[in-house]
Short mmCIF file of C-alpha atoms in Angstrom, two decimals:
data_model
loop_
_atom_site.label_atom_id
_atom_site.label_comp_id
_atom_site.label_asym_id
_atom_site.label_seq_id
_atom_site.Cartn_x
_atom_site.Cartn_y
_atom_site.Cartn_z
CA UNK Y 28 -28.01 -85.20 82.46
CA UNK Y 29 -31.26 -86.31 84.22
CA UNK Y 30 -32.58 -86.34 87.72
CA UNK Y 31 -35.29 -88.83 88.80
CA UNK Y 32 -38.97 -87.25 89.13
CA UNK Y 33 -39.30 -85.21 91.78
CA UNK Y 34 -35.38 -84.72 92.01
CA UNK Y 35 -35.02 -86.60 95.53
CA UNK Y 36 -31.71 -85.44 96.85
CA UNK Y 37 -30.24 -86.01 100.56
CA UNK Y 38 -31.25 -82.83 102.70
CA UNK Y 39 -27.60 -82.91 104.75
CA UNK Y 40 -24.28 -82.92 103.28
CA UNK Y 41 -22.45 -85.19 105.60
CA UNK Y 42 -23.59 -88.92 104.77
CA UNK Y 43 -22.69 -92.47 105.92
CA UNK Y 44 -21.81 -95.03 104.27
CA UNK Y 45 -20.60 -98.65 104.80
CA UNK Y 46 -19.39 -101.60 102.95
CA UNK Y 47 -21.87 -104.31 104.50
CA UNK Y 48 -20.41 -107.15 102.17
CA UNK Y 49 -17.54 -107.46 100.08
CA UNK Y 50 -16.36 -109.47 96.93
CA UNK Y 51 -14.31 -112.04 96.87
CA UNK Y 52 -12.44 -110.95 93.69
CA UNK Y 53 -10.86 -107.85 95.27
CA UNK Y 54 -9.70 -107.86 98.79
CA UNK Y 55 -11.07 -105.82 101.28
CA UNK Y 56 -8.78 -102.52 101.14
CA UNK Y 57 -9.21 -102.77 97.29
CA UNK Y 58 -12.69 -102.30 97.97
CA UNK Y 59 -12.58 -99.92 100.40
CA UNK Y 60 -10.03 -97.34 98.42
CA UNK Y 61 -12.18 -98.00 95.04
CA UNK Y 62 -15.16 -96.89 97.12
CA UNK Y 63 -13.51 -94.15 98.82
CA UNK Y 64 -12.12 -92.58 95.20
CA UNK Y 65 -15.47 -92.93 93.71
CA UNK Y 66 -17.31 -91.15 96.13
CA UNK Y 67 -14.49 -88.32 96.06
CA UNK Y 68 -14.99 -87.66 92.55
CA UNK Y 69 -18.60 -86.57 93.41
CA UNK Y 70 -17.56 -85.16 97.14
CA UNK Y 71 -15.03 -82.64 94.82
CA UNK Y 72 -17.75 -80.79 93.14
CA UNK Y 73 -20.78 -80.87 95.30
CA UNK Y 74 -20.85 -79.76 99.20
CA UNK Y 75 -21.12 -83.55 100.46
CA UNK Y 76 -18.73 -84.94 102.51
CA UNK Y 77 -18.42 -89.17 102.40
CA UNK Y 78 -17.69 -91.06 106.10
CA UNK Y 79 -17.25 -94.66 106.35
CA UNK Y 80 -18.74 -96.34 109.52
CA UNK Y 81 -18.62 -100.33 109.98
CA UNK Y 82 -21.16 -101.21 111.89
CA UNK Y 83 -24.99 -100.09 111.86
CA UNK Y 84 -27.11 -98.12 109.44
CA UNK Y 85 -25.40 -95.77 107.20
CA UNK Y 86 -27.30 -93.80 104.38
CA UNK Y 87 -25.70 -95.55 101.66
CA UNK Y 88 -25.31 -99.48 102.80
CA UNK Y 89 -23.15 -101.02 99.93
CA UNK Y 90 -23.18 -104.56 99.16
CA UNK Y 91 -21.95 -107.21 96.68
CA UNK Y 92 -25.20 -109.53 95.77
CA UNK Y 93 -26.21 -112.38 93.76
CA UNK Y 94 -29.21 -113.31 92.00
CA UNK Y 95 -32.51 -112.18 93.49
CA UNK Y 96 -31.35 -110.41 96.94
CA UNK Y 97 -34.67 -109.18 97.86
CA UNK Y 98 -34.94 -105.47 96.28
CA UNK Y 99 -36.92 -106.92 93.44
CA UNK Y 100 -34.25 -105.78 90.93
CA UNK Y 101 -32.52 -109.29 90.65
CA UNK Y 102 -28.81 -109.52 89.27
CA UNK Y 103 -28.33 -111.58 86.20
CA UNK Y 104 -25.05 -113.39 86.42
CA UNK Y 105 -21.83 -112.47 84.63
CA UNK Y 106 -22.27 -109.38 82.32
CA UNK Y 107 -25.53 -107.86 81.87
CA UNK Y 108 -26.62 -106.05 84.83
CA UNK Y 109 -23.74 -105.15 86.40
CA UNK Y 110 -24.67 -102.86 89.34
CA UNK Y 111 -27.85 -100.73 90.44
CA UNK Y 112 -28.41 -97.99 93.25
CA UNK Y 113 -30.98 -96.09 94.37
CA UNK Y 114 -32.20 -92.50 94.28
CA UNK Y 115 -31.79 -90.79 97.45
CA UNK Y 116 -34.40 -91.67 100.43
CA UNK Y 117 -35.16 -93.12 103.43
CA UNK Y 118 -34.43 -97.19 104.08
CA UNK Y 119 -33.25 -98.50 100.92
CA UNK Y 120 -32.62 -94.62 99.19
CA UNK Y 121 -29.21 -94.60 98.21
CA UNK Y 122 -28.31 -98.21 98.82
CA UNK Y 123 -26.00 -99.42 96.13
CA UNK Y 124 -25.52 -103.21 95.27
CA UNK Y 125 -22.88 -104.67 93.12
CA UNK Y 126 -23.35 -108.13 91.04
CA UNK Y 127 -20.99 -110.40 92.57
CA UNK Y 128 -21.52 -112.43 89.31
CA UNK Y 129 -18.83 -110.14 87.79
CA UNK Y 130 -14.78 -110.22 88.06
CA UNK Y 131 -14.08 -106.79 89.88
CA UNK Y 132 -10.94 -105.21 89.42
CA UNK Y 133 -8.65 -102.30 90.34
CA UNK Y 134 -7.68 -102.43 86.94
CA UNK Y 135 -8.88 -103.42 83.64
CA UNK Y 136 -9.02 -107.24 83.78
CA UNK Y 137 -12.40 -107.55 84.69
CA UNK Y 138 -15.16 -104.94 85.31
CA UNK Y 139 -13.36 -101.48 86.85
CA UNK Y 140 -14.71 -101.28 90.57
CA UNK Y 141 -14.29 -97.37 90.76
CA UNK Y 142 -15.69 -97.13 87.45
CA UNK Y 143 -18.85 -98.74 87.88
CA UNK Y 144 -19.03 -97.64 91.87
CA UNK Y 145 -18.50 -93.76 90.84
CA UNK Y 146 -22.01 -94.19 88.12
CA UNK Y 147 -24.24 -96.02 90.99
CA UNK Y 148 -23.18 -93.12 93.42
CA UNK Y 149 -24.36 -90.84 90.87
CA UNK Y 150 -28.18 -92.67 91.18
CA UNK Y 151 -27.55 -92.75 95.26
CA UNK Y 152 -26.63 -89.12 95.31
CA UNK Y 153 -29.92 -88.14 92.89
CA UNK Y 154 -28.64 -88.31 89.03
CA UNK Y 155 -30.60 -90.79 86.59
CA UNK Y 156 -28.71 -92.05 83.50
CA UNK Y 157 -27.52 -89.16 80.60
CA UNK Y 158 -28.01 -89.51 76.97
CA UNK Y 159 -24.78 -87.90 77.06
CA UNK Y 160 -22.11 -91.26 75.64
CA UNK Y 161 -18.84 -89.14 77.34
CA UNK Y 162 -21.22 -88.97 80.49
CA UNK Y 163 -20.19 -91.09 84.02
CA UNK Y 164 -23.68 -91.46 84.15
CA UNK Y 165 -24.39 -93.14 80.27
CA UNK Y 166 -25.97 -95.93 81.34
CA UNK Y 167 -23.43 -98.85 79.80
CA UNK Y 168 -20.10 -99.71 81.15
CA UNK Y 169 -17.12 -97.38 80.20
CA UNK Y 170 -13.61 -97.54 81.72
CA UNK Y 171 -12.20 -94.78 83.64
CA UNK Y 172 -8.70 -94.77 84.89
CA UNK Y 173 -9.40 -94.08 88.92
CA UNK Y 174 -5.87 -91.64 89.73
CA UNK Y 175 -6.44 -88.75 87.96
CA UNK Y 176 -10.26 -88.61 87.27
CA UNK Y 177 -12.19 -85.78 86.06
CA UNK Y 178 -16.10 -85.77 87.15
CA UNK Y 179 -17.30 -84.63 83.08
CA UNK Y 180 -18.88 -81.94 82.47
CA UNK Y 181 -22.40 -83.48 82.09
CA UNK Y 182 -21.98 -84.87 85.61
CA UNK Y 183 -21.13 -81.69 86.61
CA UNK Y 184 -24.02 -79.81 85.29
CA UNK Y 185 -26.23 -82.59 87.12
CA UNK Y 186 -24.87 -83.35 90.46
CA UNK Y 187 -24.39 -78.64 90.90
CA UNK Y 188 -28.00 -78.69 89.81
CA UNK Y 189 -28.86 -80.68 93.07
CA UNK Y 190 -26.17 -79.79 95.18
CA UNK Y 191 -24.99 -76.43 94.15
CA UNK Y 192 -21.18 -76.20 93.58
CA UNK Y 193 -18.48 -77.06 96.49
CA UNK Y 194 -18.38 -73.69 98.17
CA UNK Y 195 -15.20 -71.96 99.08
CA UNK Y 196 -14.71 -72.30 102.58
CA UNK Y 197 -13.20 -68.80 104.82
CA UNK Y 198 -9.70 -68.77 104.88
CA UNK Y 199 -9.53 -72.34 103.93
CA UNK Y 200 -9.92 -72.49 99.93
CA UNK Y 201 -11.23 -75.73 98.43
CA UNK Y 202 -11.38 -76.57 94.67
CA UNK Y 203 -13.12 -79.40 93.35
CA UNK Y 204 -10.29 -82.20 93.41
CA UNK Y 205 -10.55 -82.06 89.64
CA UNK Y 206 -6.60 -81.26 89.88
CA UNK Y 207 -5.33 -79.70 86.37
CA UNK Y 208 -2.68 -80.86 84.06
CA UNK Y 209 -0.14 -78.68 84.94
CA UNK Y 210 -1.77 -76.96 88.23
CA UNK Y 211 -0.25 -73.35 88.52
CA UNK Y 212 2.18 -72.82 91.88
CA UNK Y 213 0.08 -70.87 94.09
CA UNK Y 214 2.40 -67.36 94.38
CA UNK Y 215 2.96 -67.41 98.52
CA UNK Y 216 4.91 -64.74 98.23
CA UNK Y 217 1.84 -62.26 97.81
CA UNK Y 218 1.25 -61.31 101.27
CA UNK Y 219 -2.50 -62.47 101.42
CA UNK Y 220 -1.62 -66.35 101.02
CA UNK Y 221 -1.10 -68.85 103.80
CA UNK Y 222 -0.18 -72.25 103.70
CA UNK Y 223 -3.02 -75.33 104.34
CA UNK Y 224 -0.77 -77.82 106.32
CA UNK Y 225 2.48 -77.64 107.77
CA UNK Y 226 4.68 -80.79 109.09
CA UNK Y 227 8.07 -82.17 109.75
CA UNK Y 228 8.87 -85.31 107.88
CA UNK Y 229 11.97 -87.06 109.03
CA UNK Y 230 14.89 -84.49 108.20
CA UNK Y 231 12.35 -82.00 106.35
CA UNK Y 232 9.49 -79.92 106.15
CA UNK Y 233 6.59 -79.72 104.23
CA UNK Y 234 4.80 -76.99 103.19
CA UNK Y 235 1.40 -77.53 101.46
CA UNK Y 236 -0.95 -75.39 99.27
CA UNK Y 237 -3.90 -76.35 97.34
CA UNK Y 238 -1.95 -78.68 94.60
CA UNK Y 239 1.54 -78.19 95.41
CA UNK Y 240 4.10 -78.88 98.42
CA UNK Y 241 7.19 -77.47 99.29
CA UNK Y 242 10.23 -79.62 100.65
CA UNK Y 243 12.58 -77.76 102.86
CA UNK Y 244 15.64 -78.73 105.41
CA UNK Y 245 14.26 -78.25 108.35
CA UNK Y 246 17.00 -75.34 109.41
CA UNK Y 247 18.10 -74.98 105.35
CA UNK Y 248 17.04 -72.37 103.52
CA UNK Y 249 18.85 -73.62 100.71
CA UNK Y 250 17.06 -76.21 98.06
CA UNK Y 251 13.23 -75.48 98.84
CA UNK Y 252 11.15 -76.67 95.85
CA UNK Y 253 7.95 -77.29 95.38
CA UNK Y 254 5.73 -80.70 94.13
CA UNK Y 255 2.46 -81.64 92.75
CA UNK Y 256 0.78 -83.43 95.96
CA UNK Y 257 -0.45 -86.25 93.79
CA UNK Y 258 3.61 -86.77 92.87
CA UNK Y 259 4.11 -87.86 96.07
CA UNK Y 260 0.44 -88.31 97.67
CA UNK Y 261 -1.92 -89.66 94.84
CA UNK Y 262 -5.04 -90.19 97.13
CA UNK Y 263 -4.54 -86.76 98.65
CA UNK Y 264 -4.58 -85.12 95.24
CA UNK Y 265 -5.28 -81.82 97.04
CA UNK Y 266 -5.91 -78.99 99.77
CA UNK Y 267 -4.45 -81.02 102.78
CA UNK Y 268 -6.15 -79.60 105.54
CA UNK Y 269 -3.64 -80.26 108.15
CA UNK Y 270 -1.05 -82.40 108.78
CA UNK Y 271 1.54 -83.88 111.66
CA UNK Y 272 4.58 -86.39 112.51
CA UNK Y 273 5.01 -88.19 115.40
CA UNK Y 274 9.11 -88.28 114.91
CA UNK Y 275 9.42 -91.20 117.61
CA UNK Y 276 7.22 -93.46 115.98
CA UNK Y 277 8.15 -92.51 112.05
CA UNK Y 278 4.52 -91.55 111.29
CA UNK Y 279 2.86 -88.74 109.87
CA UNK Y 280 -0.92 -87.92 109.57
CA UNK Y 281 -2.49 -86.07 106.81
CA UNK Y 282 -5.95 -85.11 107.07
CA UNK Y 283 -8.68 -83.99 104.40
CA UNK Y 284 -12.30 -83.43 105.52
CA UNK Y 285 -13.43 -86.14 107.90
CA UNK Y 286 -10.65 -88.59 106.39
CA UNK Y 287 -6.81 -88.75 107.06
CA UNK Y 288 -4.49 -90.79 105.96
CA UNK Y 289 -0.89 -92.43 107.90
CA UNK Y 290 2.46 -92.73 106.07
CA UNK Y 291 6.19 -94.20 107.14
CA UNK Y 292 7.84 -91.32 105.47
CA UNK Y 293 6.04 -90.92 101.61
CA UNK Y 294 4.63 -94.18 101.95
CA UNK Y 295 0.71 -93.99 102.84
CA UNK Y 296 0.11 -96.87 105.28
CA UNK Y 297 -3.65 -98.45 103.88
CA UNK Y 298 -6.78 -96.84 103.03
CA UNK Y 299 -8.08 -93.40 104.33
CA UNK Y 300 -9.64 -93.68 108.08
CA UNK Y 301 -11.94 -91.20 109.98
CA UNK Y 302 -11.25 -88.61 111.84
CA UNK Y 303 -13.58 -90.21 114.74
CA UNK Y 304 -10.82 -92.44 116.02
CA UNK Y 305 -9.18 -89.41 117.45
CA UNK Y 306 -12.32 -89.23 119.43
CA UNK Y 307 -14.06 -85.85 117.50
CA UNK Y 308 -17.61 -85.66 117.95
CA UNK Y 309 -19.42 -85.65 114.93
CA UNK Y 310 -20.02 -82.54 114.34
CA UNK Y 311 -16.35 -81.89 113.49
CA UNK Y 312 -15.72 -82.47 109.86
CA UNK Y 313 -13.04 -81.11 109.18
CA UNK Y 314 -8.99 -80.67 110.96
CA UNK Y 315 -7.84 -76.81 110.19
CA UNK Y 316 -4.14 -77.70 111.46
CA UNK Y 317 -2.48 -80.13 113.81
CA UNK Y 318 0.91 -79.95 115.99
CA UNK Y 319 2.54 -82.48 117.65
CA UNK Y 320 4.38 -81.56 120.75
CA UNK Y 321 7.20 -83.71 121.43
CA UNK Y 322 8.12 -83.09 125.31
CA UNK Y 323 4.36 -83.37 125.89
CA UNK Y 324 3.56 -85.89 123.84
CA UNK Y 325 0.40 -84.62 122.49
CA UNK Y 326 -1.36 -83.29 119.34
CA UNK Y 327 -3.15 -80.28 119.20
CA UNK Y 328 -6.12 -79.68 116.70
CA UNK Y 329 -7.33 -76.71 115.94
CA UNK Y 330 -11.05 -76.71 114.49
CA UNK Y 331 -12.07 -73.33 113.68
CA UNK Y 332 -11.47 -71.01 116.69
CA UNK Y 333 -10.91 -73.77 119.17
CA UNK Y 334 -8.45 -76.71 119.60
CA UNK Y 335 -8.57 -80.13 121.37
CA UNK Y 336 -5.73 -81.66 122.75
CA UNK Y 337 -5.21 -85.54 122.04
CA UNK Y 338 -2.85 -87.78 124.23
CA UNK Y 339 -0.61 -89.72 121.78
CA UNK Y 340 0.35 -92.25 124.59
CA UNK Y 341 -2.98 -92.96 125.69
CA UNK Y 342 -3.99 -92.62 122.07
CA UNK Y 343 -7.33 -90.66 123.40
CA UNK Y 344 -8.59 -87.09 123.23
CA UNK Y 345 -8.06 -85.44 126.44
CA UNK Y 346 -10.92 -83.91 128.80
CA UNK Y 347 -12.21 -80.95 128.54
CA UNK Y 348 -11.56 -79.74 125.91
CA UNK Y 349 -12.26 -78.22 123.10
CA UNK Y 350 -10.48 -74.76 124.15
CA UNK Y 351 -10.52 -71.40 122.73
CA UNK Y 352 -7.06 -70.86 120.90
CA UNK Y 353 -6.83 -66.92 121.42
CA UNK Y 354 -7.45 -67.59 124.95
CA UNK Y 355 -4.79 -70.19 125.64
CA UNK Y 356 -2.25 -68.79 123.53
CA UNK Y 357 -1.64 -65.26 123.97
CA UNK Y 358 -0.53 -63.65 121.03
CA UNK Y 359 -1.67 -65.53 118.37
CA UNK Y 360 -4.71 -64.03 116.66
CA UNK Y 361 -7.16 -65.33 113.78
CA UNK Y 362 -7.85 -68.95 113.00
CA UNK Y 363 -4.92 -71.30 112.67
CA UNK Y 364 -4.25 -72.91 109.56
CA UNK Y 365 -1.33 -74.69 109.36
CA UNK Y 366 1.17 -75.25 112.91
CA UNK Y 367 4.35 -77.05 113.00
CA UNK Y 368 6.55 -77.90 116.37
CA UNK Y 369 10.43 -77.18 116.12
CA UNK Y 370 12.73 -76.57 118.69
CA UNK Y 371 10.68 -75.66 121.57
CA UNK Y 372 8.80 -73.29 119.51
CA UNK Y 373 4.91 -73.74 117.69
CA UNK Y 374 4.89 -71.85 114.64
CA UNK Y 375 1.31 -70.90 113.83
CA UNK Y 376 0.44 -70.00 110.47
CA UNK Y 377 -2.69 -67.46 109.93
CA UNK Y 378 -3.09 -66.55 106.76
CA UNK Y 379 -0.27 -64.43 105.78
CA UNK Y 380 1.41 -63.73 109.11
CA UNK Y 381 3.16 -67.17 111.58
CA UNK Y 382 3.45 -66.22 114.88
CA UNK Y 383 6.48 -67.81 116.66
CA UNK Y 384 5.30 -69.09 120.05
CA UNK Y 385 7.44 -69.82 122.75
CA UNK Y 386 6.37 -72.90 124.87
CA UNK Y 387 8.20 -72.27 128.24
CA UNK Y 388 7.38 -68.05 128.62
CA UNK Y 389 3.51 -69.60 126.88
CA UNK Y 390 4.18 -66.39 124.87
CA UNK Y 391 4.67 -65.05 121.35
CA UNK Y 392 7.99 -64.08 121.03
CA UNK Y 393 7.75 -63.10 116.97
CA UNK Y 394 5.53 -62.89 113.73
CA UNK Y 395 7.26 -63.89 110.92
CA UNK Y 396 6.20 -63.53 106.73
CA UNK Y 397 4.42 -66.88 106.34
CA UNK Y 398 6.13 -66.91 102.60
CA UNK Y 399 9.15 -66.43 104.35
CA UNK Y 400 9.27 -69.99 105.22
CA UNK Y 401 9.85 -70.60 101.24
CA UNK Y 402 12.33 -68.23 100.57
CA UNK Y 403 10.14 -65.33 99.75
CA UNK W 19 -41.11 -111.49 64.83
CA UNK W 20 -40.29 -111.37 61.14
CA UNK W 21 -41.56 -107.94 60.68
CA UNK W 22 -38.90 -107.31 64.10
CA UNK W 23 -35.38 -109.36 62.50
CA UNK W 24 -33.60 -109.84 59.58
CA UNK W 25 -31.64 -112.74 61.30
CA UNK W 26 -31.91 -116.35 61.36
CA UNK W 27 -35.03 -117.98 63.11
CA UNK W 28 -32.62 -119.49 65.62
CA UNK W 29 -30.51 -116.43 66.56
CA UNK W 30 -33.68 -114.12 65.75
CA UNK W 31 -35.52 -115.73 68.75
CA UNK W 32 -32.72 -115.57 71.20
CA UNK W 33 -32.42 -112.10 70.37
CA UNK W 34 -35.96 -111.25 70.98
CA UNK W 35 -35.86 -112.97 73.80
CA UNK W 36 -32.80 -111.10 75.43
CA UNK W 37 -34.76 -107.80 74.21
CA UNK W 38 -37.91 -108.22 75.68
CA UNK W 39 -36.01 -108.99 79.12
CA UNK W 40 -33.81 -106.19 78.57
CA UNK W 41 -36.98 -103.64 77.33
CA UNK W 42 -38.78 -104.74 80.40
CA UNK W 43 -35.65 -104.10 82.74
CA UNK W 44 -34.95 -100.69 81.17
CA UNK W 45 -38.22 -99.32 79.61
CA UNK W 46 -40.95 -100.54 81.13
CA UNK W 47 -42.28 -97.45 83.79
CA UNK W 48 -43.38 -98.28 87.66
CA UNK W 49 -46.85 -100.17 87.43
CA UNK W 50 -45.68 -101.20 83.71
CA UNK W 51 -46.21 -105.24 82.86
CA UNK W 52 -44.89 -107.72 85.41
CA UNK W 53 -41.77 -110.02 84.09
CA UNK W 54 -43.00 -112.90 82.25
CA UNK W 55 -46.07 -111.35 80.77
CA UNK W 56 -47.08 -113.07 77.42
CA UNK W 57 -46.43 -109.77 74.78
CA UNK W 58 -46.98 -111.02 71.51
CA UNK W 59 -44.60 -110.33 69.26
CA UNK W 60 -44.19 -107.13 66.79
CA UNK W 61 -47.12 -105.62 69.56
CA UNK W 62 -47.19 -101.95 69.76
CA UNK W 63 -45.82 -102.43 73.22
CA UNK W 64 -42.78 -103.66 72.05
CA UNK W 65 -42.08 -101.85 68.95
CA UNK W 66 -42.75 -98.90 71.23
CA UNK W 67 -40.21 -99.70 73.80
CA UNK W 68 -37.83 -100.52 71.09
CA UNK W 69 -38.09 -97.02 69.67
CA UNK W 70 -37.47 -95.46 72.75
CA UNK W 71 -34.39 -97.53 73.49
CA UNK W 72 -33.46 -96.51 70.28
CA UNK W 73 -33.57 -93.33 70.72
CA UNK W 74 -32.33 -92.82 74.17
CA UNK W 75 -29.12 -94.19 72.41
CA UNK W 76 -29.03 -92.04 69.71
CA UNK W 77 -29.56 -94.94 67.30
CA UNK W 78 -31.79 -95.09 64.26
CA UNK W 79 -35.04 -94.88 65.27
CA UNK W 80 -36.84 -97.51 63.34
CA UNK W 81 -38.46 -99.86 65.81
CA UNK W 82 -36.76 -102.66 64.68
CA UNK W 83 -33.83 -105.35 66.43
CA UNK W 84 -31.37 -104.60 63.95
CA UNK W 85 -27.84 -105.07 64.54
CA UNK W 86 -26.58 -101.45 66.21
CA UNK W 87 -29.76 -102.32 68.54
CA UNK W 88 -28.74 -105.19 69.79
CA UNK W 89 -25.64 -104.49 69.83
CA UNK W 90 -26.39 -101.85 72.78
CA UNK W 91 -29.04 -104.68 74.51
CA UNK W 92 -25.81 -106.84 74.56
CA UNK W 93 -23.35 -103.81 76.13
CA UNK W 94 -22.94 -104.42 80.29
CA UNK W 95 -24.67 -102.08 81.61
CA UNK W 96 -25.81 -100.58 85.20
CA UNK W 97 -29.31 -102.24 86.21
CA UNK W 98 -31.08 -98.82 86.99
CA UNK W 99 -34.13 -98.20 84.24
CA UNK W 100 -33.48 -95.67 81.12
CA UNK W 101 -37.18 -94.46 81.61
CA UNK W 102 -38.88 -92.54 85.11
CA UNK W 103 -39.06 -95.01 87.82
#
């Protein structure tokens, strides 16, 4: 790999970026989700979190151009030059423009949009071109199949050399969403595990761990068995961070970092959106768990040791808050990591212990085995 | 030119031609030549460039446009230079 002189990287690790024109030979959610993949394979080994914004200045403004569109690197028309981006900086650091001369695909019937995207973020985020030919960042055009992508090794090397590797967060583990062939199932039943998101979905539960999710009855022991996320959930691939259904309505929200995602049942409803139409200030990157509380009809979220409280009618975050959670609910200690609403009852899961909360006595009435909840 | 092809005069000169935009795209530093500076042809410039292209690739290095050489000039490719800019 190879890093521009004087390795300019971006000095934060939450950036901004926004589509500012699109193609016309994809439409715009094509765009959007080809965008959104390609900056995930770099987000899943390096500390940097990706967030979209629609309007404005971000720090990587992404455009499709034609012909000499006033950087001084003029496209070429139909093959050639195909895309370029530029190293980290102020202004027009990190921009990235795409040759609207070419056919862009989702596929292979033109030039791959993720593929070429996923190389110019590579320049934007501070890599120059490897010598390496199985490198993302070779300089000529390669195919890569989006769903399923592994960042190579040379990559790797490069973009940790700037970055340093994604750390492990406390009590909420991430991997690089490079997910393995056959990803292990994480052992819950050893007592120090927890789960990362908990929710009802229609007539069952889900239980989710790094790679895998468990689908329960919601009152059934009985057939509990456990999925690759990306079976069901391709573009979550991974360590949900928390997740809720609004019954009524037949949605469910799944969030990951400052994204989430809306389904009908398994069915994901569009691209990924930001957390920051709940109304989070910016600061907040990241959900640890979610509950939706039917009488009430509000969500709680619980960010670290606090939670806000979000009025699903109103659809707007409620005032003052955010709240300390040991300090509103009695009971429950540590941070929350996965909470799930049934029968009057909020089930918080902290790490290896869920403490059974009782709405009406606003009290914790038991603490179960969080593995329990699986048959351990 | 001849020293530079073993192709016909026809194709040779299209050839150079798409080389010496593609060697000033890709291999030409910050503060290099402007486009559509007169090089002549087979100039150490050139022959330099085409070595380094060469080797970035992992190609022969022999400072000639033979065939695996342009065959990479002629590969789609992303627009950000090979060399320090």
């Amino acid at each position: 790999y190879r890093l521009f002189p004087g390795e300019p990287k971006w000095k934060k690790n939450t950036l901004t970026y926004r589509i500012a024109k699109y193609t016309p030979s994809m439409t715009s959610a094509d765009v959007d989700k080809a965008i959104e993949m390609a900056l995930q394979a770099w987000s899943s080994a390096v500390p940097l979190n990706f967030v979209k914004i629609n309007s404005g200045v971000a720090d990587i403004m992404i455009s499709f151009e034609t012909g000499d569109h006033g950087d001084s690197y003029p496209f070429d028309g139909p093959r050639g030059t195909l895309a370029h981006a530029f190293a980290p900086g102020e202004g027009l650091g990190g921009d990235t423009h795409f040759d609207n001369a070419e056919k862009w695909t989702m596929g292979t019937n033109g030039f791959n949009l993720f593929t070429v995207a996923a190389h110019e973020f590579g320049h934007a985020l501070g890599l120059a071109h490897s010598a390496d030919p199985s490198a993302l960042m070779y300089p000529t055009y390669k195919y890569r199949h989006p769903y399923g992508f592994h960042l190579p090794k040379d990559d790797v090397k490069g973009i940790q050399a700037l970055y340093g590797p994604r750390k492990m967060f406390p009590g909420k583990p991430t991997v690089p969403n490079v997910p393995p062939h056959n990803p292990t199932i994480p052992d819950l039943c050893d007592s120090s595990s927890s789960f990362d998101a908990v929710t009802t979905l229609g007539k069952e539960l889900l239980l989710f761990k790094d790679r895998i999710f468990w689908r329960r009855q919601v009152h059934l022991m009985a057939g509990i068995r456990p999925s690759t996320i990306t079976s069901s959930f391709p573009q979550l691939m991974s360590n949900v961070d928390a997740a809720y259904e609004v019954a009524e309505r037949g949605t469910a929200y799944f969030f990951k970092g400052p994204h989430y995602w809306i389904t009908r049942g398994f069915q994901m409803q569009g691209p990924p959106r930001t957390i920051y139409d709940f109304g989070f200030p910016r600061y907040v990157q990241r959900i640890d768990a979610a509950v939706y509380l039917k009488d009430a009809q509000k969500t709680l979220f619980f960010v670290g040791d606090e939670y806000y409280s979000y009025d699903e009618r109103k659809m707007k975050m409620e005032k003052d808050y955010p709240k300390n959670t040991e300090e509103e609910f009695s009971g429950v200690n540590g941070q929350i990591d996965a909470a799930v609403e049934l029968n009057g009852y909020i089930y918080f899961f902290s790490g290896p212990k869920t403490y059974k909360y009782d709405i009406e006595k606003e009290d914790v009435v038991s603490v179960l085995k969080s593995g329990s909840w699986i048959g351990c | 030119a001849p020293s530079l092809f073993a192709a016909t005069p026809r194709t040779s000169k299209n050839n150079y031609r798409l080389a010496q935009v593609y060697l000033h795209k890709y291999y030409t530093r910050k503060g290099g030549h402007q486009v559509g500076e007169m090089v002549a042809r087979g100039s150490n410039s050139i022959v330099k460039k085409i070595k380094e292209l060469q080797a970035f690739f992992g190609l022969q290095v022999t400072g000639k446009l033979d065939r695996s050489t342009m065959d990479m000039i002629k590969k789609p490719r992303c627009g950000v230079p090979d060399v320090a800019n």
